[in-house]
């Protein structure tokens, strides 16, 4: 464990809060991180479960926002496009972070360890006065191979210096009609 970096890090759980999966996520955070500062940024409709989990796990702060909803991405499969939900809950959750580093992630992840922190230290070198943000390549779309959709970054995890992550999410919401462009 890199406890020096972890002591200067906050974890922000964003999006839909689910009693079962968010509880598992919080348990995995307790097992995998050294004394984590945790914030939950979710929807007003989930206030009851958020309050319950916050008390149970000693969550430092809860941020509740009206759910912006989401347009249909794939009408045949009734799949929703949640990008605006990701943007809003992330912006609200990381806005008040005071630690140097922030891990912004979905509230249904299950951490096995915190070894990925070493990757940030290894690869986060300054390039043109910008800092790198660690994301997973699991669902990040590479437009060079396969599906041709640009700027589609995995939404599971963003880890880096707080200012860099705040800047990453400092973007306008996506108009509904953008869902039809690809």
Coordinates of N, CA, C and O in Angstrom, one line a residue:
X1 N 0.8 -1.2 0.0 CA 0.0 0.0 0.0 C 0.9 1.3 0.0 O 1.9 1.3 0.7
X2 N 0.4 2.2 -0.7 CA 1.1 3.5 -0.7 C 0.3 4.4 0.2 O -0.5 5.2 -0.2
X3 N 0.6 4.3 1.5 CA -0.2 5.0 2.5 C 0.1 6.5 2.4 O -0.8 7.3 2.8
X4 N 1.3 7.0 2.0 CA 1.6 8.4 1.9 C 0.6 9.1 0.9 O 0.0 10.1 1.2
X5 N 0.4 8.5 -0.3 CA -0.5 9.1 -1.3 C -1.9 8.9 -0.8 O -2.7 9.8 -1.0
X6 N -2.2 7.7 -0.3 CA -3.6 7.4 0.2 C -4.0 8.4 1.3 O -5.2 8.7 1.3
X7 N -3.1 8.9 2.1 CA -3.5 9.8 3.1 C -3.9 11.2 2.6 O -4.6 12.0 3.2
X8 N -3.5 11.4 1.3 CA -3.8 12.7 0.7 C -4.8 12.5 -0.5 O -4.7 13.1 -1.5
X9 N -5.7 11.5 -0.3 CA -6.6 11.1 -1.4 C -8.0 11.0 -0.8 O -8.3 10.6 0.3
X10 N -9.0 11.4 -1.7 CA -10.4 11.2 -1.4 C -11.0 10.3 -2.4 O -10.5 10.2 -3.5
X11 N -12.1 9.6 -2.0 CA -12.8 8.7 -2.9 C -14.2 9.2 -3.1 O -14.9 9.4 -2.1
X12 N -14.6 9.4 -4.3 CA -16.0 9.9 -4.6 C -16.7 8.9 -5.4 O -16.3 8.5 -6.5
X13 N -17.8 8.4 -4.8 CA -18.7 7.4 -5.4 C -19.8 8.2 -6.1 O -20.4 9.0 -5.5
X14 N -20.0 7.9 -7.4 CA -21.0 8.7 -8.1 C -22.0 7.8 -8.8 O -21.9 6.6 -9.0
X15 N -23.1 8.5 -9.1 CA -24.2 7.8 -9.9 C -25.2 7.2 -9.0 O -25.4 7.6 -7.9
X16 N -25.9 6.2 -9.6 CA -26.9 5.5 -8.9 C -26.4 4.7 -7.7 O -25.4 4.0 -7.8
X17 N -27.0 4.9 -6.6 CA -26.6 4.2 -5.4 C -27.5 3.0 -5.2 O -28.7 3.1 -5.1
X18 N -26.9 1.8 -5.0 CA -27.7 0.6 -4.9 C -27.3 0.0 -3.5 O -26.1 -0.1 -3.2
X19 N -28.3 -0.4 -2.8 CA -28.1 -0.9 -1.4 C -27.1 -2.1 -1.4 O -26.1 -2.1 -0.7
X20 N -27.3 -3.1 -2.3 CA -26.4 -4.2 -2.3 C -25.0 -3.9 -2.8 O -24.0 -4.2 -2.2
X21 N -25.0 -3.4 -4.0 CA -23.7 -3.2 -4.7 C -22.9 -2.0 -4.1 O -21.6 -2.1 -4.0
X22 N -23.5 -1.0 -3.7 CA -22.8 0.1 -3.1 C -22.2 -0.3 -1.7 O -21.1 0.1 -1.3
X23 N -23.0 -1.1 -1.0 CA -22.5 -1.6 0.3 C -21.3 -2.5 0.1 O -20.3 -2.4 0.8
X24 N -21.3 -3.3 -1.0 CA -20.1 -4.1 -1.3 C -18.9 -3.2 -1.7 O -17.8 -3.5 -1.3
X25 N -19.2 -2.2 -2.4 CA -18.2 -1.2 -2.8 C -17.6 -0.6 -1.6 O -16.3 -0.5 -1.5
X26 N -18.4 -0.1 -0.7 CA -17.9 0.5 0.5 C -17.1 -0.5 1.4 O -16.0 -0.1 1.9
X27 N -17.5 -1.7 1.5 CA -16.7 -2.7 2.2 C -15.4 -2.9 1.5 O -14.4 -3.1 2.2
X28 N -15.4 -3.0 0.2 CA -14.1 -3.2 -0.5 C -13.2 -2.0 -0.3 O -11.9 -2.2 -0.3
X29 N -13.7 -0.8 -0.3 CA -12.9 0.4 0.0 C -12.3 0.3 1.4 O -11.1 0.5 1.5
X30 N -13.0 -0.1 2.4 CA -12.5 -0.2 3.7 C -11.4 -1.3 3.8 O -10.4 -1.1 4.5
X31 N -11.5 -2.4 3.0 CA -10.5 -3.4 3.0 C -9.2 -3.0 2.2 O -8.1 -3.4 2.5
X32 N -9.4 -2.2 1.2 CA -8.3 -1.9 0.2 C -7.6 -0.7 0.4 O -6.5 -0.5 -0.1
X33 N -8.1 0.3 1.1 CA -7.5 1.6 1.3 C -7.2 1.9 2.7 O -8.0 1.5 3.6
X34 N -6.2 2.8 3.0 CA -5.9 3.2 4.3 C -6.7 4.4 4.7 O -6.5 5.5 4.2
X35 N -7.6 4.2 5.7 CA -8.4 5.3 6.2 C -9.0 6.2 5.1 O -8.7 7.4 5.2
X36 N -9.8 5.7 4.2 CA -10.2 6.6 3.1 C -11.2 7.6 3.5 O -12.0 7.5 4.4
X37 N -11.1 8.8 2.8 CA -12.1 9.9 2.9 C -13.1 9.6 1.8 O -12.7 9.6 0.6
X38 N -14.3 9.3 2.1 CA -15.3 8.9 1.1 C -16.5 9.9 1.1 O -17.0 10.4 2.1
X39 N -16.8 10.2 -0.2 CA -18.0 11.1 -0.5 C -18.9 10.3 -1.4 O -18.4 9.7 -2.3
X40 N -20.2 10.4 -1.2 CA -21.2 9.8 -2.1 C -21.9 11.0 -2.8 O -22.4 11.9 -2.1
X41 N -21.9 10.9 -4.1 CA -22.6 11.9 -4.9 C -23.6 11.2 -5.7 O -23.3 10.5 -6.7
X42 N -24.9 11.3 -5.3 CA -25.9 10.5 -5.9 C -27.2 11.3 -6.1 O -27.2 12.6 -6.0
X43 N -28.3 10.6 -6.3 CA -29.6 11.3 -6.7 C -30.4 11.4 -5.4 O -30.4 10.6 -4.5
X44 N -31.2 12.5 -5.5 CA -32.2 12.8 -4.4 C -33.1 11.6 -4.1 O -33.5 11.3 -3.0
X45 N -33.4 10.9 -5.2 CA -34.3 9.7 -5.1 C -33.7 8.6 -4.3 O -34.4 7.7 -3.8
X46 N -32.4 8.6 -4.1 CA -31.7 7.6 -3.4 C -31.3 8.0 -2.0 O -30.5 7.4 -1.3
X47 N -31.9 9.1 -1.5 CA -31.5 9.7 -0.3 C -31.6 8.8 0.9 O -30.6 8.7 1.8
X48 N -32.6 8.0 1.0 CA -32.7 7.0 2.1 C -31.6 6.1 2.2 O -31.0 5.9 3.3
X49 N -31.3 5.4 1.1 CA -30.2 4.4 1.1 C -28.8 5.1 1.3 O -27.9 4.6 2.0
X50 N -28.7 6.3 0.7 CA -27.4 7.0 0.9 C -27.2 7.4 2.3 O -26.1 7.2 2.9
X51 N -28.2 7.9 3.0 CA -28.1 8.2 4.4 C -27.8 7.0 5.3 O -26.9 7.0 6.2
X52 N -28.4 5.9 5.0 CA -28.2 4.6 5.7 C -26.7 4.2 5.5 O -26.0 3.8 6.5
X53 N -26.3 4.1 4.3 CA -24.9 3.7 4.0 C -23.9 4.7 4.6 O -22.8 4.3 5.1
X54 N -24.2 6.0 4.6 CA -23.2 7.0 5.1 C -23.0 6.7 6.6 O -21.9 6.8 7.1
X55 N -24.1 6.5 7.3 CA -24.0 6.2 8.8 C -23.2 4.9 9.0 O -22.4 4.9 9.9
X56 N -23.6 3.9 8.3 CA -23.0 2.6 8.5 C -21.5 2.6 8.2 O -20.7 1.9 8.9
X57 N -21.0 3.4 7.2 CA -19.6 3.3 6.8 C -18.8 4.6 7.1 O -17.7 4.7 6.7
X58 N -19.4 5.5 7.8 CA -18.7 6.7 8.2 C -18.3 7.6 7.0 O -17.3 8.2 7.0
X59 N -19.2 7.7 6.0 CA -19.0 8.5 4.9 C -18.9 10.0 5.3 O -19.8 10.4 6.0
X60 N -17.9 10.7 4.8 CA -17.7 12.1 5.3 C -18.7 13.1 4.7 O -19.1 14.0 5.4
X61 N -19.2 12.9 3.5 CA -20.1 13.8 2.9 C -21.0 13.1 1.9 O -20.6 12.2 1.2
X62 N -22.3 13.5 1.8 CA -23.2 13.1 0.8 C -23.7 14.2 0.0 O -24.1 15.2 0.6
X63 N -23.7 14.1 -1.3 CA -24.2 15.2 -2.1 C -25.4 14.7 -2.9 O -25.2 13.7 -3.6
X64 N -26.5 15.3 -2.8 CA -27.7 14.8 -3.4 C -28.1 15.8 -4.5 O -28.2 17.0 -4.3
X65 N -28.5 15.3 -5.7 CA -28.8 16.1 -6.8 C -30.0 15.5 -7.5 O -30.2 14.3 -7.5
X66 N -30.9 16.3 -8.1 CA -32.0 15.7 -8.9 C -31.4 14.9 -10.0 O -30.5 15.3 -10.6
X67 N -32.0 13.8 -10.3 CA -31.6 12.9 -11.4 C -31.9 13.6 -12.7 O -33.1 13.9 -13.0
X68 N -30.9 13.8 -13.5 CA -31.2 14.5 -14.8 C -31.8 13.6 -15.8 O -32.2 14.1 -16.9
X69 N -31.9 12.3 -15.5 CA -32.5 11.4 -16.5 C -31.5 11.1 -17.6 O -30.4 11.6 -17.6
X70 N -31.9 10.4 -18.6 CA -31.0 10.1 -19.7 C -31.9 9.8 -21.0 O -32.9 9.1 -20.9
X71 N -31.4 10.2 -22.1 CA -32.1 9.9 -23.4 C -31.8 8.4 -23.8 O -30.9 7.8 -23.3
X72 N -32.7 7.9 -24.6 CA -32.5 6.5 -25.2 C -31.3 6.5 -26.1 O -31.3 7.4 -27.1
X73 N -30.4 5.7 -25.9 CA -29.3 5.5 -26.8 C -29.6 4.5 -27.9 O -29.2 4.6 -29.0
X74 N -30.3 3.4 -27.5 CA -30.6 2.4 -28.4 C -32.1 2.0 -28.2 O -32.4 1.2 -27.3
X75 N -33.0 2.6 -29.0 CA -34.4 2.4 -28.8 C -34.8 0.9 -28.9 O -35.7 0.5 -28.2
X76 N -34.2 0.2 -29.7 CA -34.5 -1.3 -29.9 C -34.3 -2.0 -28.6 O -35.0 -2.9 -28.2
X77 N -33.2 -1.7 -27.9 CA -32.8 -2.4 -26.7 C -33.2 -1.7 -25.5 O -32.9 -2.1 -24.3
X78 N -33.8 -0.5 -25.6 CA -34.2 0.4 -24.5 C -33.0 0.7 -23.6 O -33.1 0.8 -22.4
X79 N -31.9 0.9 -24.2 CA -30.7 1.3 -23.5 C -30.5 2.8 -23.3 O -30.7 3.5 -24.3
X80 N -30.2 3.2 -22.2 CA -30.1 4.6 -21.9 C -28.7 5.1 -22.0 O -27.7 4.4 -21.9
X81 N -28.5 6.4 -22.3 CA -27.2 7.0 -22.4 C -27.1 7.9 -21.2 O -27.7 8.9 -21.0
X82 N -26.2 7.5 -20.3 CA -26.0 8.1 -18.9 C -24.9 9.1 -18.8 O -24.5 9.5 -17.7
X83 N -24.4 9.6 -19.9 CA -23.3 10.5 -19.9 C -23.6 11.7 -19.0 O -22.7 12.2 -18.2
X84 N -24.8 12.3 -19.1 CA -25.1 13.5 -18.3 C -25.2 13.2 -16.8 O -24.8 14.0 -16.0
X85 N -25.6 12.0 -16.5 CA -25.7 11.6 -15.1 C -24.2 11.4 -14.6 O -23.9 11.8 -13.5
X86 N -23.4 10.9 -15.4 CA -22.0 10.8 -15.0 C -21.3 12.1 -14.8 O -20.7 12.4 -13.8
X87 N -21.6 13.1 -15.7 CA -21.0 14.4 -15.6 C -21.5 15.1 -14.4 O -20.7 15.6 -13.6
X88 N -22.8 15.1 -14.2 CA -23.4 15.9 -13.1 C -22.9 15.3 -11.7 O -22.5 16.0 -10.8
X89 N -23.1 14.0 -11.5 CA -22.7 13.4 -10.2 C -21.2 13.6 -10.0 O -20.8 13.8 -8.8
X90 N -20.4 13.5 -11.0 CA -18.9 13.7 -10.9 C -18.6 15.1 -10.5 O -17.8 15.4 -9.6
X91 N -19.1 16.0 -11.3 CA -18.9 17.5 -11.0 C -19.2 17.8 -9.6 O -18.4 18.4 -8.8
X92 N -20.4 17.4 -9.1 CA -20.9 17.7 -7.8 C -20.1 17.0 -6.7 O -19.8 17.6 -5.7
X93 N -19.6 15.8 -7.0 CA -18.9 15.1 -6.0 C -17.4 15.5 -5.8 O -16.9 15.5 -4.7
X94 N -16.8 16.0 -6.9 CA -15.4 16.3 -6.8 C -15.1 17.8 -6.6 O -14.0 18.2 -6.2
X95 N -16.2 18.6 -6.7 CA -16.0 20.1 -6.6 C -15.4 20.5 -5.3 O -14.6 21.5 -5.3
X96 N -15.8 19.9 -4.2 CA -15.3 20.4 -2.9 C -14.1 19.6 -2.3 O -13.8 19.8 -1.1
X97 N -13.5 18.8 -3.1 CA -12.4 17.9 -2.6 C -11.2 18.8 -2.2 O -10.8 19.7 -3.0
X98 N -10.7 18.6 -1.1 CA -9.5 19.4 -0.6 C -8.2 18.6 -0.6 O -7.2 19.1 -0.4
X99 N -8.3 17.3 -0.9 CA -7.1 16.5 -0.9 C -6.4 16.7 -2.3 O -7.0 17.1 -3.2
X100 N -5.1 16.3 -2.4 CA -4.4 16.5 -3.6 C -4.8 15.5 -4.7 O -4.8 15.9 -5.9
X101 N -5.3 14.3 -4.3 CA -5.7 13.3 -5.2 C -7.1 12.9 -5.0 O -7.6 13.0 -3.9
X102 N -7.8 12.5 -6.1 CA -9.1 12.0 -6.0 C -9.3 10.8 -6.9 O -8.8 10.7 -8.0
X103 N -10.0 9.8 -6.3 CA -10.5 8.7 -7.0 C -12.0 8.8 -7.2 O -12.7 8.8 -6.2
X104 N -12.4 9.1 -8.4 CA -13.8 9.2 -8.7 C -14.2 7.9 -9.4 O -13.6 7.4 -10.4
X105 N -15.2 7.2 -8.8 CA -15.6 5.9 -9.4 C -17.1 5.6 -9.3 O -17.8 6.3 -8.5
X106 N -17.5 4.7 -10.0 CA -18.9 4.2 -9.9 C -19.1 3.6 -8.5 O -18.2 3.1 -7.9
X107 N -20.3 3.6 -8.0 CA -20.7 3.2 -6.7 C -20.9 1.7 -6.6 O -21.4 1.2 -5.6
X108 N -20.6 1.0 -7.7 CA -20.9 -0.5 -7.7 C -19.6 -1.3 -8.0 O -19.7 -2.5 -8.3
X109 N -18.5 -0.6 -7.9 CA -17.2 -1.3 -8.1 C -16.8 -2.1 -6.9 O -17.2 -1.8 -5.8
X110 N -16.0 -3.1 -7.1 CA -15.5 -4.0 -5.9 C -14.0 -4.0 -6.0 O -13.4 -4.6 -6.9
X111 N -13.4 -3.3 -5.1 CA -11.9 -3.2 -5.1 C -11.3 -4.4 -4.5 O -11.7 -4.8 -3.4
X112 N -10.3 -5.0 -5.1 CA -9.5 -6.1 -4.5 C -8.3 -5.6 -3.8 O -7.8 -6.2 -2.9
X113 N -7.8 -4.4 -4.2 CA -6.6 -3.8 -3.6 C -6.4 -2.4 -4.2 O -7.3 -1.9 -5.0
X114 N -5.4 -1.7 -3.7 CA -5.2 -0.3 -4.2 C -3.9 -0.2 -5.0 O -3.3 0.9 -5.1
X115 N -3.4 -1.3 -5.6 CA -2.2 -1.3 -6.3 C -2.1 -0.3 -7.5 O -1.1 0.0 -7.9
X116 N -3.3 0.0 -8.0 CA -3.3 0.9 -9.2 C -2.7 2.3 -8.9 O -2.3 3.0 -9.8
X117 N -2.7 2.6 -7.6 CA -2.1 3.9 -7.2 C -0.7 4.0 -7.7 O -0.2 5.1 -8.1
X118 N 0.1 2.9 -7.7 CA 1.4 2.9 -8.2 C 1.5 3.3 -9.7 O 2.5 3.9 -10.1
X119 N 0.5 2.9 -10.4 CA 0.5 3.3 -11.9 C 0.4 4.8 -12.1 O 1.1 5.3 -13.0
X120 N -0.3 5.5 -11.2 CA -0.4 6.9 -11.4 C 1.0 7.5 -11.1 O 1.5 8.4 -11.8
X121 N 1.7 7.0 -10.1 CA 3.0 7.5 -9.8 C 4.0 7.2 -10.9 O 4.8 8.0 -11.2
X122 N 3.8 6.1 -11.5 CA 4.7 5.7 -12.6 C 4.5 6.5 -13.9 O 5.4 6.9 -14.6
X123 N 3.2 6.7 -14.2 CA 2.9 7.3 -15.5 C 2.5 8.7 -15.5 O 2.3 9.3 -16.6
X124 N 2.2 9.3 -14.4 CA 1.7 10.7 -14.3 C 2.8 11.7 -14.4 O 3.0 12.4 -13.4
X125 N 3.4 11.8 -15.5 CA 4.5 12.8 -15.7 C 3.8 14.0 -16.4 O 2.8 13.9 -17.1
X126 N 4.4 15.2 -16.1 CA 3.9 16.4 -16.8 C 4.2 16.4 -18.3 O 5.2 16.0 -18.7
X127 N 3.1 16.7 -19.0 CA 3.2 16.8 -20.4 C 2.5 18.1 -20.8 O 1.3 18.2 -20.6
X128 N 3.2 19.1 -21.3 CA 2.6 20.3 -21.7 C 1.7 20.9 -20.6 O 0.6 21.3 -20.8
X129 N 2.2 20.9 -19.4 CA 1.6 21.4 -18.2 C 0.3 20.8 -17.8 O -0.6 21.3 -17.2
X130 N 0.0 19.5 -18.3 CA -1.2 18.8 -17.9 C -0.8 17.6 -17.1 O 0.3 17.0 -17.4
X131 N -1.6 17.1 -16.2 CA -1.4 15.9 -15.5 C -2.2 14.8 -16.1 O -3.3 15.0 -16.6
X132 N -1.7 13.6 -16.0 CA -2.4 12.4 -16.5 C -3.5 12.0 -15.5 O -3.4 12.2 -14.3
X133 N -4.6 11.4 -16.0 CA -5.6 10.8 -15.2 C -5.7 9.3 -15.6 O -5.7 8.9 -16.7
X134 N -5.7 8.5 -14.5 CA -5.7 7.1 -14.7 C -7.1 6.6 -15.0 O -8.0 6.9 -14.2
X135 N -7.4 5.9 -16.1 CA -8.7 5.4 -16.4 C -8.5 3.9 -16.8 O -7.4 3.5 -17.1
X136 N -9.6 3.2 -16.8 CA -9.5 1.8 -17.2 C -9.7 1.7 -18.7 O -10.5 2.5 -19.3
X137 N -9.0 0.8 -19.4 CA -9.2 0.6 -20.8 C -10.3 -0.4 -21.1 O -10.6 -0.7 -22.2
X138 N -10.9 -1.0 -20.1 CA -11.9 -2.1 -20.3 C -13.0 -1.7 -21.2 O -13.3 -2.4 -22.1
X139 N -13.7 -0.5 -20.9 CA -14.8 -0.1 -21.8 C -14.5 1.2 -22.5 O -15.4 1.7 -23.2
X140 N -13.2 1.6 -22.5 CA -12.8 2.8 -23.3 C -12.8 2.4 -24.7 O -12.2 1.4 -25.1
X141 N -13.5 3.2 -25.6 CA -13.6 2.8 -27.0 C -12.3 3.3 -27.7 O -12.0 4.5 -27.6
X142 N -11.6 2.5 -28.4 CA -10.5 2.8 -29.3 C -11.0 2.9 -30.7 O -11.2 1.9 -31.4
X143 N -11.2 4.2 -31.2 CA -11.8 4.4 -32.5 C -10.9 3.8 -33.6 O -11.4 3.7 -34.8
X144 N -9.7 3.6 -33.3 CA -8.8 3.0 -34.4 C -9.1 1.6 -34.7 O -8.8 1.0 -35.7
X145 N -9.7 0.9 -33.7 CA -10.0 -0.5 -33.8 C -11.5 -0.8 -33.4 O -11.9 -0.5 -32.3
X146 N -12.2 -1.2 -34.3 CA -13.6 -1.6 -34.0 C -14.6 -0.4 -34.1 O -14.5 0.4 -35.1
X147 N -15.4 -0.2 -33.1 CA -16.4 0.8 -33.1 C -15.9 2.2 -33.3 O -14.9 2.6 -32.6
X148 N -16.4 3.0 -34.2 CA -15.9 4.3 -34.5 C -16.6 5.4 -33.8 O -17.5 6.1 -34.3
X149 N -16.3 5.6 -32.5 CA -16.8 6.6 -31.7 C -15.7 7.3 -30.9 O -15.0 6.6 -30.1
X150 N -15.5 8.6 -31.1 CA -14.4 9.3 -30.5 C -14.7 9.7 -29.1 O -15.9 9.9 -28.7
X151 N -13.7 9.9 -28.3 CA -13.8 10.5 -27.0 C -14.7 9.7 -26.0 O -15.5 10.3 -25.2
X152 N -14.8 8.4 -26.1 CA -15.6 7.6 -25.3 C -14.7 6.9 -24.3 O -14.2 5.8 -24.5
X153 N -14.5 7.5 -23.1 CA -13.7 7.1 -22.1 C -14.5 6.3 -21.0 O -15.6 6.6 -20.7
X154 N -13.9 5.2 -20.6 CA -14.5 4.4 -19.5 C -15.0 5.2 -18.4 O -14.3 6.2 -17.9
X155 N -16.2 4.9 -17.8 CA -16.8 5.7 -16.8 C -16.6 5.1 -15.4 O -17.1 5.6 -14.4
X156 N -15.9 4.0 -15.3 CA -15.8 3.2 -14.0 C -14.9 3.9 -13.0 O -15.2 4.0 -11.8
X157 N -13.8 4.5 -13.5 CA -12.8 5.0 -12.5 C -12.0 6.1 -13.2 O -11.6 6.0 -14.4
X158 N -11.8 7.2 -12.5 CA -10.9 8.3 -12.9 C -10.1 8.6 -11.6 O -10.6 8.9 -10.6
X159 N -8.7 8.5 -11.7 CA -7.9 8.8 -10.6 C -6.7 9.7 -11.0 O -6.1 9.4 -12.0
X160 N -6.5 10.7 -10.2 CA -5.4 11.6 -10.5 C -5.4 12.8 -9.5 O -6.1 12.8 -8.5
X161 N -4.6 13.8 -9.8 CA -4.6 15.0 -9.0 C -6.0 15.6 -9.1 O -6.6 15.6 -10.2
X162 N -6.5 16.1 -8.0 CA -7.9 16.6 -8.0 C -8.1 17.7 -9.0 O -9.2 17.6 -9.7
X163 N -7.2 18.6 -9.2 CA -7.4 19.6 -10.2 C -7.6 19.1 -11.6 O -8.5 19.5 -12.4
X164 N -6.8 18.1 -11.9 CA -6.9 17.4 -13.3 C -8.3 16.7 -13.5 O -8.9 16.8 -14.5
X165 N -8.7 16.1 -12.4 CA -10.0 15.4 -12.5 C -11.2 16.4 -12.6 O -12.1 16.2 -13.3
X166 N -11.1 17.4 -11.8 CA -12.1 18.5 -11.9 C -12.1 19.1 -13.3 O -13.2 19.3 -13.9
X167 N -10.9 19.4 -13.8 CA -10.9 19.9 -15.2 C -11.5 19.0 -16.2 O -12.1 19.4 -17.2
X168 N -11.2 17.7 -16.0 CA -11.7 16.7 -17.0 C -13.2 16.7 -17.0 O -13.8 16.6 -18.1
X169 N -13.9 16.9 -15.9 CA -15.3 16.9 -15.8 C -16.0 18.3 -15.9 O -17.2 18.4 -15.9
X170 N -15.1 19.3 -16.1 CA -15.6 20.7 -16.3 C -16.0 20.9 -17.8 O -15.4 21.6 -18.5
X171 N -17.1 20.2 -18.1 CA -17.6 20.2 -19.5 C -19.1 20.4 -19.5 O -19.8 20.2 -18.5
X172 N -19.6 20.9 -20.7 CA -21.1 21.0 -20.8 C -21.8 19.7 -20.9 O -21.2 18.7 -21.2
X173 N -23.0 19.7 -20.5 CA -23.8 18.4 -20.7 C -24.0 18.1 -22.2 O -24.0 19.0 -23.0
X174 N -24.2 16.9 -22.5 CA -24.3 16.4 -23.8 C -25.8 16.6 -24.3 O -26.7 16.1 -23.6
X175 N -26.0 17.3 -25.4 CA -27.4 17.4 -25.9 C -28.0 16.1 -26.2 O -27.3 15.2 -26.7
X176 N -29.3 15.9 -26.0 CA -29.9 14.6 -26.3 C -29.7 14.1 -27.7 O -29.5 12.9 -28.0
X177 N -29.7 15.1 -28.7 CA -29.6 14.6 -30.1 C -28.2 14.1 -30.5 O -28.1 13.4 -31.5
X178 N -27.3 14.3 -29.6 CA -25.9 13.7 -29.9 C -26.0 12.2 -29.8 O -25.2 11.5 -30.4
X179 N -27.0 11.6 -29.1 CA -27.1 10.2 -29.1 C -27.4 9.5 -30.4 O -27.2 8.4 -30.6
X180 N -27.9 10.3 -31.3 CA -28.3 9.8 -32.7 C -27.1 10.0 -33.7 O -27.3 9.6 -34.8
X181 N -26.0 10.6 -33.3 CA -25.0 11.0 -34.2 C -24.1 9.8 -34.6 O -23.3 9.9 -35.5
X182 N -24.0 8.8 -33.8 CA -23.1 7.7 -34.1 C -23.9 6.5 -34.5 O -24.3 5.6 -34.3

